[in-house]
Tab-separated table of C-alpha atoms in Angstrom:
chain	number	residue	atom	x	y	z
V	1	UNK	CA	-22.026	213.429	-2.678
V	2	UNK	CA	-18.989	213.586	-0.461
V	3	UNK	CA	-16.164	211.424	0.540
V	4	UNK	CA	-14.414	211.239	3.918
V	5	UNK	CA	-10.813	211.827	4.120
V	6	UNK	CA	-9.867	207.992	5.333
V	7	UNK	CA	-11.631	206.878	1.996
V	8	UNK	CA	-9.754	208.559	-0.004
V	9	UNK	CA	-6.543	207.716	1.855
V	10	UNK	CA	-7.897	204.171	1.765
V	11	UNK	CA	-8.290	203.997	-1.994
V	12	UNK	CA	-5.349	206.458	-3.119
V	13	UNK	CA	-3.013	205.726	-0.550
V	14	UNK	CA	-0.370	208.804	1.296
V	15	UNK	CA	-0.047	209.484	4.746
V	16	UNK	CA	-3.119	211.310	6.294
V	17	UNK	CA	-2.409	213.631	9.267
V	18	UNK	CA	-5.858	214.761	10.628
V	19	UNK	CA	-9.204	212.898	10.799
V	20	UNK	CA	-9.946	210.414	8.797
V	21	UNK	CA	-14.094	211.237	9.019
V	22	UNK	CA	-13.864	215.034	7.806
V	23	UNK	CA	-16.216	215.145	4.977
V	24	UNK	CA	-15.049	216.219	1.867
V	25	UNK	CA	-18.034	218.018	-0.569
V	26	UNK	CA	-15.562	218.948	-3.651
V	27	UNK	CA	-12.128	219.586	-4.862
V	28	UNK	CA	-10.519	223.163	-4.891
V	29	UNK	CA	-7.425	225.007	-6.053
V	30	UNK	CA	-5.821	226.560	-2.877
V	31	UNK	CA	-6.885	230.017	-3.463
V	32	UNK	CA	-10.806	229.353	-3.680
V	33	UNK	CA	-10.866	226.291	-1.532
V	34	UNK	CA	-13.850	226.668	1.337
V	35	UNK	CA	-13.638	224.715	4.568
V	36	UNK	CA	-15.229	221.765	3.071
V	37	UNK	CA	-12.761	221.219	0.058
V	38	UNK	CA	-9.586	219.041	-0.742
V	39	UNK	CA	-6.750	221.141	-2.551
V	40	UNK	CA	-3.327	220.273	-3.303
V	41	UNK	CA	0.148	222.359	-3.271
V	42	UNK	CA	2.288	220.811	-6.188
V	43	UNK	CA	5.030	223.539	-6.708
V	44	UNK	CA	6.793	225.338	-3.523
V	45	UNK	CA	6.065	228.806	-5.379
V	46	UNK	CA	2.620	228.526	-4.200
V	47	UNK	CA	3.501	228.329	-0.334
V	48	UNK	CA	1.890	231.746	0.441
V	49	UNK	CA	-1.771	229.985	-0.783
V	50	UNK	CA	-0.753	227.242	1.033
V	51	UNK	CA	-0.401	229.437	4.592
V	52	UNK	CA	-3.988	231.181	3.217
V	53	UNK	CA	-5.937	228.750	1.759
V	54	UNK	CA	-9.093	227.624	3.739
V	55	UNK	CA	-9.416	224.242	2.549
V	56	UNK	CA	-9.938	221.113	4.709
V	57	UNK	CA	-6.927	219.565	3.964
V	58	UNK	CA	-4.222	220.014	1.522
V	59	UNK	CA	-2.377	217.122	-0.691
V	60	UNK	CA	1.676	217.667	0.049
V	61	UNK	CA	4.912	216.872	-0.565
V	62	UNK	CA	7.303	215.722	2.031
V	63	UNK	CA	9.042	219.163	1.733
V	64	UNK	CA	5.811	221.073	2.211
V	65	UNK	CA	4.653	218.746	5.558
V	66	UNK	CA	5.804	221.058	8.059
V	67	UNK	CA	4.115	224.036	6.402
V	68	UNK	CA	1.102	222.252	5.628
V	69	UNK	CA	0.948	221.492	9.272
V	70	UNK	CA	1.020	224.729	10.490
V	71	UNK	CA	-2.368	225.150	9.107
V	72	UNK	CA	-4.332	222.086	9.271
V	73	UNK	CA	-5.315	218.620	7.805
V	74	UNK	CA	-2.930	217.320	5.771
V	75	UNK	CA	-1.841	214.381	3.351
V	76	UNK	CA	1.684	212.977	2.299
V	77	UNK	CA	2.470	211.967	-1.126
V	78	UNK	CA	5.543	212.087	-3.162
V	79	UNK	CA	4.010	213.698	-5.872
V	80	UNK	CA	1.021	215.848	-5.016
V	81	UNK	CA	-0.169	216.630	-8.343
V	82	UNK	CA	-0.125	213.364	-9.677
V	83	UNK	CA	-1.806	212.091	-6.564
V	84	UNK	CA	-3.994	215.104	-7.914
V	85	UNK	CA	-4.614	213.330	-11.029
V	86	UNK	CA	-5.544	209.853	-9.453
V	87	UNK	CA	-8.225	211.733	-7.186
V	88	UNK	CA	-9.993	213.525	-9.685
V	89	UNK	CA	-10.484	210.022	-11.061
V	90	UNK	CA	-11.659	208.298	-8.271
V	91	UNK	CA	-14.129	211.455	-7.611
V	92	UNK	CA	-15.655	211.537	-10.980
V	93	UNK	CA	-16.025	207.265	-10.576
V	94	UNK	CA	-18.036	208.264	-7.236
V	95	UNK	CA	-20.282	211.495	-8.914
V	96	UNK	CA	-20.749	209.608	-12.098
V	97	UNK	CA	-24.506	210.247	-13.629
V	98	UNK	CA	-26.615	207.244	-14.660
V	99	UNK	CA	-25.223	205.500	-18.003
V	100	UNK	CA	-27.160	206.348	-20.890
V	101	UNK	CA	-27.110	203.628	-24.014
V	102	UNK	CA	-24.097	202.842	-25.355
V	103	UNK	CA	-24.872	203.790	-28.679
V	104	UNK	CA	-26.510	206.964	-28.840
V	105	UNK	CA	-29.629	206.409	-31.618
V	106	UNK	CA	-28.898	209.403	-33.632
V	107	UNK	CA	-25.117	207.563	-34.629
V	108	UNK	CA	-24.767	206.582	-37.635
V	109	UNK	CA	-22.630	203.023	-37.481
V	110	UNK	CA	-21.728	201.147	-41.530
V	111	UNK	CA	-22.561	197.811	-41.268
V	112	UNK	CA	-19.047	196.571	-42.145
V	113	UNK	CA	-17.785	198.690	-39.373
V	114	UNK	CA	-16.283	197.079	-36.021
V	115	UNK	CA	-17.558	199.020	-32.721
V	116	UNK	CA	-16.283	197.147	-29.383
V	117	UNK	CA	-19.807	195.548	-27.501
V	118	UNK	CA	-18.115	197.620	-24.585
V	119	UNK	CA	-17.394	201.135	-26.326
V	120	UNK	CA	-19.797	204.091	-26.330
V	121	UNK	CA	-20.651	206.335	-29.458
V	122	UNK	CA	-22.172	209.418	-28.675
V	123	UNK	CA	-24.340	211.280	-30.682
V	124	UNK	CA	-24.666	212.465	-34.471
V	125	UNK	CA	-21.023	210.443	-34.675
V	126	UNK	CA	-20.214	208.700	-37.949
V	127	UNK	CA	-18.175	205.081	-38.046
V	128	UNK	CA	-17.614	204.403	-41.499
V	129	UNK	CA	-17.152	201.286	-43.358
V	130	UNK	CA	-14.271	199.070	-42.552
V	131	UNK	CA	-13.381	201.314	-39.223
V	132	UNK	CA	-13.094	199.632	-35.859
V	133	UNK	CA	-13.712	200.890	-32.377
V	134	UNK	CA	-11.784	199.075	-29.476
V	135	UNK	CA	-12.941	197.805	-26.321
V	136	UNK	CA	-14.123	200.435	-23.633
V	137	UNK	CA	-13.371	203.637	-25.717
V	138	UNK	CA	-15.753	206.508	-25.952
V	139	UNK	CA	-16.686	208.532	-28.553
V	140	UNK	CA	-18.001	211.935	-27.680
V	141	UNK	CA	-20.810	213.701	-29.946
V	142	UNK	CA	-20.085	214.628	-33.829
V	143	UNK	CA	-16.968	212.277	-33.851
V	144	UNK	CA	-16.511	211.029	-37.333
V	145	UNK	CA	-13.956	207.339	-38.162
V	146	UNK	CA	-13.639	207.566	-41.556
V	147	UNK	CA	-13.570	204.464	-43.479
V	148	UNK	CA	-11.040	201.424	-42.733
V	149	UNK	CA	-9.651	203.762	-39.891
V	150	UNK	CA	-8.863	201.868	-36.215
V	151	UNK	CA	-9.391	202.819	-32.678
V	152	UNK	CA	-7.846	201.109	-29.887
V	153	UNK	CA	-8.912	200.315	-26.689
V	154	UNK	CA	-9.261	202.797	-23.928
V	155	UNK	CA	-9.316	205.405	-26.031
V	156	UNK	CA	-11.432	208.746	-25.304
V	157	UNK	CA	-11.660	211.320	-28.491
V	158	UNK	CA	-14.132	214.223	-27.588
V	159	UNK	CA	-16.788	216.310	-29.602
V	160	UNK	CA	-15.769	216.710	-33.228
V	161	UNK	CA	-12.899	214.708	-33.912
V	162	UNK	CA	-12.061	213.660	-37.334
V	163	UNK	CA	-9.909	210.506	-38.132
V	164	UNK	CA	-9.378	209.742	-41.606
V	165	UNK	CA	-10.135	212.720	-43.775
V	166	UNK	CA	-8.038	212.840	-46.887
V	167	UNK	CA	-4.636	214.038	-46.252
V	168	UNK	CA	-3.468	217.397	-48.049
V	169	UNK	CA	-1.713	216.142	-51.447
V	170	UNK	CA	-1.641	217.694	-54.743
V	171	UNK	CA	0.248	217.782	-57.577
V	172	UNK	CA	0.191	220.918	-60.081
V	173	UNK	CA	-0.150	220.261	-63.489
V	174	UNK	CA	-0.740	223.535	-66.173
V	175	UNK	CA	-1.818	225.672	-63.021
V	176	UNK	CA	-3.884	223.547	-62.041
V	177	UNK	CA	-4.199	220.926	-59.021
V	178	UNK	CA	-4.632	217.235	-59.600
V	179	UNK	CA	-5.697	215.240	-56.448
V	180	UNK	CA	-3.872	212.586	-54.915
V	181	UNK	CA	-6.175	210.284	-53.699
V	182	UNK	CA	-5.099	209.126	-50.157
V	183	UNK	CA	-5.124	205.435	-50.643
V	184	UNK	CA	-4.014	204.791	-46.606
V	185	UNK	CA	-5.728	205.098	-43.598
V	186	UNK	CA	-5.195	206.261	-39.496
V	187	UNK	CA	-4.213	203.684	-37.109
V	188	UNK	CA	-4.612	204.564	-33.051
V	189	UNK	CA	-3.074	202.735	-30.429
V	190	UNK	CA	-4.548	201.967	-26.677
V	191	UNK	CA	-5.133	205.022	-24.050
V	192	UNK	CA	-5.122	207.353	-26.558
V	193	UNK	CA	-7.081	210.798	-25.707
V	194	UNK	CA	-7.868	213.086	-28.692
V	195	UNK	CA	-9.209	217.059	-28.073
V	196	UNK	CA	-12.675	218.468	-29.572
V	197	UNK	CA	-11.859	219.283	-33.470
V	198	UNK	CA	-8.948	217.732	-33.846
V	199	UNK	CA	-8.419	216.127	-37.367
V	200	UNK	CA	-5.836	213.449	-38.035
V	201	UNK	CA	-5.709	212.862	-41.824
V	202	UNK	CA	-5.265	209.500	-43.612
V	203	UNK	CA	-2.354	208.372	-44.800
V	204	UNK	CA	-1.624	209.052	-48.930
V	205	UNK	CA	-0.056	205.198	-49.175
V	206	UNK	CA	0.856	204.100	-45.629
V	207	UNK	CA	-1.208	204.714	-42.626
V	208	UNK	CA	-0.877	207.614	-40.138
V	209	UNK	CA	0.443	205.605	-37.094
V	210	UNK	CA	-0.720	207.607	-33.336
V	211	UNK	CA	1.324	204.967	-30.986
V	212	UNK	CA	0.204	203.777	-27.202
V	213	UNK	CA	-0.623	206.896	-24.493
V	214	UNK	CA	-0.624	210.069	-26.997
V	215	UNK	CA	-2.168	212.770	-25.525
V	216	UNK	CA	-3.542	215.268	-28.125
V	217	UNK	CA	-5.260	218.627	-26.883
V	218	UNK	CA	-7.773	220.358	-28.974
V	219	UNK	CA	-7.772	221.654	-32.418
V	220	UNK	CA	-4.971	220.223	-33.561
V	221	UNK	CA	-3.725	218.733	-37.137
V	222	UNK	CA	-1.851	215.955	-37.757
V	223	UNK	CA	-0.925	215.387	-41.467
V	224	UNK	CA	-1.150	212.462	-43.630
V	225	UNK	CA	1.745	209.830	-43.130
V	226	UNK	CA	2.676	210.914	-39.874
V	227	UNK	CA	3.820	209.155	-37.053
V	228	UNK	CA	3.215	209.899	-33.257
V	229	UNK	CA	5.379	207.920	-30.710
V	230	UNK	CA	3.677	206.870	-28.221
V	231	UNK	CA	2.905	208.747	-24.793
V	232	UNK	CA	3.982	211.753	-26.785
V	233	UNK	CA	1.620	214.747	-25.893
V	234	UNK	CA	0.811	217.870	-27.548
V	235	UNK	CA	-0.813	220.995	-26.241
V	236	UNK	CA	-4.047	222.667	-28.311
V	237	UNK	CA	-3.139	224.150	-31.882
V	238	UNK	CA	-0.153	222.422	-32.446
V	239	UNK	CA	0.190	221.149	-36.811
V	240	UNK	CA	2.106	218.690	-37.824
V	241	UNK	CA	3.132	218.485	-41.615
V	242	UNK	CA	2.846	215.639	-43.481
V	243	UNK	CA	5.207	212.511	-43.027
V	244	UNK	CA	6.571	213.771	-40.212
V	245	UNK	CA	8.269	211.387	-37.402
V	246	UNK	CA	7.398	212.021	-34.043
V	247	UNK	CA	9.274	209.921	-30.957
V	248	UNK	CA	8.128	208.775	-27.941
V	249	UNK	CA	7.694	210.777	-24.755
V	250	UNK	CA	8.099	213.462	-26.491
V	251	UNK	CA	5.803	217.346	-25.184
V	252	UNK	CA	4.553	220.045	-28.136
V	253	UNK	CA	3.738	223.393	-26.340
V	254	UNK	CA	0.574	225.482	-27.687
V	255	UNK	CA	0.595	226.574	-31.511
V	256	UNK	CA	4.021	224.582	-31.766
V	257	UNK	CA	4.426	223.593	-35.546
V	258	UNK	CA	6.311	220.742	-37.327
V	259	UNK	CA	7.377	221.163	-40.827
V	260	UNK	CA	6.644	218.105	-43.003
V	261	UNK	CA	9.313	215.110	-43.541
V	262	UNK	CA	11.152	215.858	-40.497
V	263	UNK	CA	12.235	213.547	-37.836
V	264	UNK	CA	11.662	214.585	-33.929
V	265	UNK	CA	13.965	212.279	-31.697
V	266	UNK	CA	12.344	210.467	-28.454
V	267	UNK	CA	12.068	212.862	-25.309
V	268	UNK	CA	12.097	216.195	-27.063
V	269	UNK	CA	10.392	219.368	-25.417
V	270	UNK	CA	9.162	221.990	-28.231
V	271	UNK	CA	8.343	225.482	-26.460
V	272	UNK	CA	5.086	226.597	-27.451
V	273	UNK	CA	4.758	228.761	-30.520
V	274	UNK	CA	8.380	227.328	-31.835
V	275	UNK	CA	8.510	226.141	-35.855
V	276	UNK	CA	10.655	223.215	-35.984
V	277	UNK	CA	12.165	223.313	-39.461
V	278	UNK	CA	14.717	220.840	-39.293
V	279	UNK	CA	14.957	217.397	-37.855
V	280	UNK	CA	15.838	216.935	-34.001
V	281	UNK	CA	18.168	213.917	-33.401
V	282	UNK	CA	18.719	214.350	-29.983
V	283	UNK	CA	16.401	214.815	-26.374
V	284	UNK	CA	16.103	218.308	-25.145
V	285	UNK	CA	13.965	221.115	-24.878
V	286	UNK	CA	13.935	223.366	-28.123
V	287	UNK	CA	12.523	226.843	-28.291
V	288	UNK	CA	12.652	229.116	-31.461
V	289	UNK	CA	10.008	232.168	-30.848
V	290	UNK	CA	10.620	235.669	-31.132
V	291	UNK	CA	10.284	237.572	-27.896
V	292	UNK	CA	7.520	239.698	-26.574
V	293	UNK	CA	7.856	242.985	-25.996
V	294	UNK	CA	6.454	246.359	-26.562
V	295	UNK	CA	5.619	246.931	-30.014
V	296	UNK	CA	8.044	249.724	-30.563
V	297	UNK	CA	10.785	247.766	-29.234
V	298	UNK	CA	9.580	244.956	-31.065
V	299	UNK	CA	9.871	246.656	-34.534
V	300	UNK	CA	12.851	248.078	-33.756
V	301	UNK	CA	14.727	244.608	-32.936
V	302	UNK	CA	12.727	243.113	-36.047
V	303	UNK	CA	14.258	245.437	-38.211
V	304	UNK	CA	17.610	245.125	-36.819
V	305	UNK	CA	16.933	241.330	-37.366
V	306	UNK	CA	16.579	241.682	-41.142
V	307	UNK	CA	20.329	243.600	-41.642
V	308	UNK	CA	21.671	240.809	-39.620
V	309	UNK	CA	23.171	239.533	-42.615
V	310	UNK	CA	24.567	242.609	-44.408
V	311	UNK	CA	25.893	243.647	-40.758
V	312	UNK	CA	27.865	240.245	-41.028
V	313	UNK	CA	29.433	240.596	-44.171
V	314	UNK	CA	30.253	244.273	-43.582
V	315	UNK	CA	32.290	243.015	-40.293
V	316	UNK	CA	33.569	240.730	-42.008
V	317	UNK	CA	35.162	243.110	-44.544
V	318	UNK	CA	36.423	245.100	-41.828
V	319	UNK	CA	38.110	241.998	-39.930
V	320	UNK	CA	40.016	241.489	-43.200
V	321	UNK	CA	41.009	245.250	-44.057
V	322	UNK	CA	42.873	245.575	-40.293
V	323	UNK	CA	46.353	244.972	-41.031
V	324	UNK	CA	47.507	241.646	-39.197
V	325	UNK	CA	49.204	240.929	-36.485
């Protein structure tokens, strides 16, 4: 199925410079786009694709128009990529497959649960007793909502999530570990998307709170008692430790990790692969990884990296031995 260029100008808006009745069979990146595709130029780094791509028309900014037009159809936005976004939408509404049931029969759905007349459950997913699904939000396949856990509305959590397993909490006693049964639960707000095998654990007394708009990639953890502000999004393999405060707005690069009991302010940036071991009171980006480099070089820094202290000191004992001014 294919859409003209005016219809999607029509529906998404921008300023089209070309004709409106070129056919449009599928959207490309600008390298691999064919004659018959729509691609879009979101960074000016990319020019060079832009001058080589073959696609149909290209989505650009202002800054890009005169380029664009050196090669073709073009439309106008202010920002490409989200104009991006909102056209992958409207293509999928337009390529959508027949609707199977709402329910898929192999589900498994406690009578005491809640699940929206308007939300889908895919298959072989589990709602448990007490837990509530909100209006309009999908559950992919093998999604388990453990018991008394909520959903809200809008909400789309792919293959294998798990809300509400029992948090992590022991106590030793003689060498050995005595459970601490996880008497809370996991509440989600509205437009909420949650990654395949992601687990977000109950809470131990109060509920693990996932605010309005989080955006939460795959395979990631999110500890009992924690609490993600909302439109907050983190990137695949990200952990959160338990009772940890997340703000608002806030972006976790891949395999970032929050310790537990630490406070992240609103509008915080973690760099991927960065431990955050104390609490962040202010916006800003943070990064705390180690370098790449060669692996000899690497060793050699690492071990320079673990005198750092004893270097210290001994300057130190040489700043106080010269004789003063």
């Amino acid at each position: 199925m294919s859409l003209q260029l005016g219809a999607i100008v029509d529906a998404l808006g921008g300023e089209l410079h070309g004709d409106a009745t070129l056919s449009i069979e599928r959207l490309s990146p600008l390298q691999n786009a064919q004659p018959d595709a729509l691609s879009f130029l979101s960074h000016p780094k990319y020019q060079q694709e832009l001058a080589a791509s073959k696609a149909a028309c290209v989505i650009v900014s202002p800054a890009m128009q005169e380029a664009a037009a050196a090669r073709g159809a073009f439309i106008v936005t202010p920002d490409p990529y989200l104009y991006f976004a909102r056209l992958t939408q409207l293509w999928k509404s337009h390529h959508a497959r027949p609707e199977a049931d709402l329910i898929h029969p192999s589900a498994v759905i406690h009578p005491e649960a809640h699940v929206d007349a308007t939300a889908r459950v895919g298959a072989l997913c589990v709602v448990e007793r007490g837990a509530r699904v909100g209006a309009d939000t999908v559950l992919k396949s093998r999604v388990t909502v453990s018991e008394d856990c909520t959903i809200g509305d809008r909400c789309l959590l792919h293959p294998g999530v798990v809300i509400g397993a029992d948090g992590f909490g022991l106590a030793l006693h003689q060498g050995a570990w005595v459970k601490i049964e996880q008497l809370g639960a996991v509440r989600i707000g509205n437009d909420v998307e949650i990654g395949a095998n992601t687990c977000i654990d109950r809470g131990a007394l109060d509920d693990t709170v996932i605010e309005d708009g989080v955006k939460l990639d795959n395979l990631i953890q999110i500890g009992h008692n924690v609490r993600v502000g909302k439109n907050t999004a983190m990137a695949g393999c990200v952990g959160v430790a338990g009772s940890a405060t997340i703000g608002a707005n806030c972006t976790f690069g891949g395999g970032a990790i929050v310790l537990g009991h630490l406070t992240v302010a609103d509008g915080v940036h973690v760099s991927a692969a960065t431990v955050v071991t104390r609490s962040i009171h202010k916006a800003g980006q943070y990064t705390g990884m180690f370098p790449i480099d060669d692996n000899a070089s690497w060793e050699k820094n690492a071990a320079t990296l673990k005198q750092l202290h004893s270097l210290r000191e001994r300057l130190k004992a040489l700043e106080k031995a010269l004789p003063k001014k």
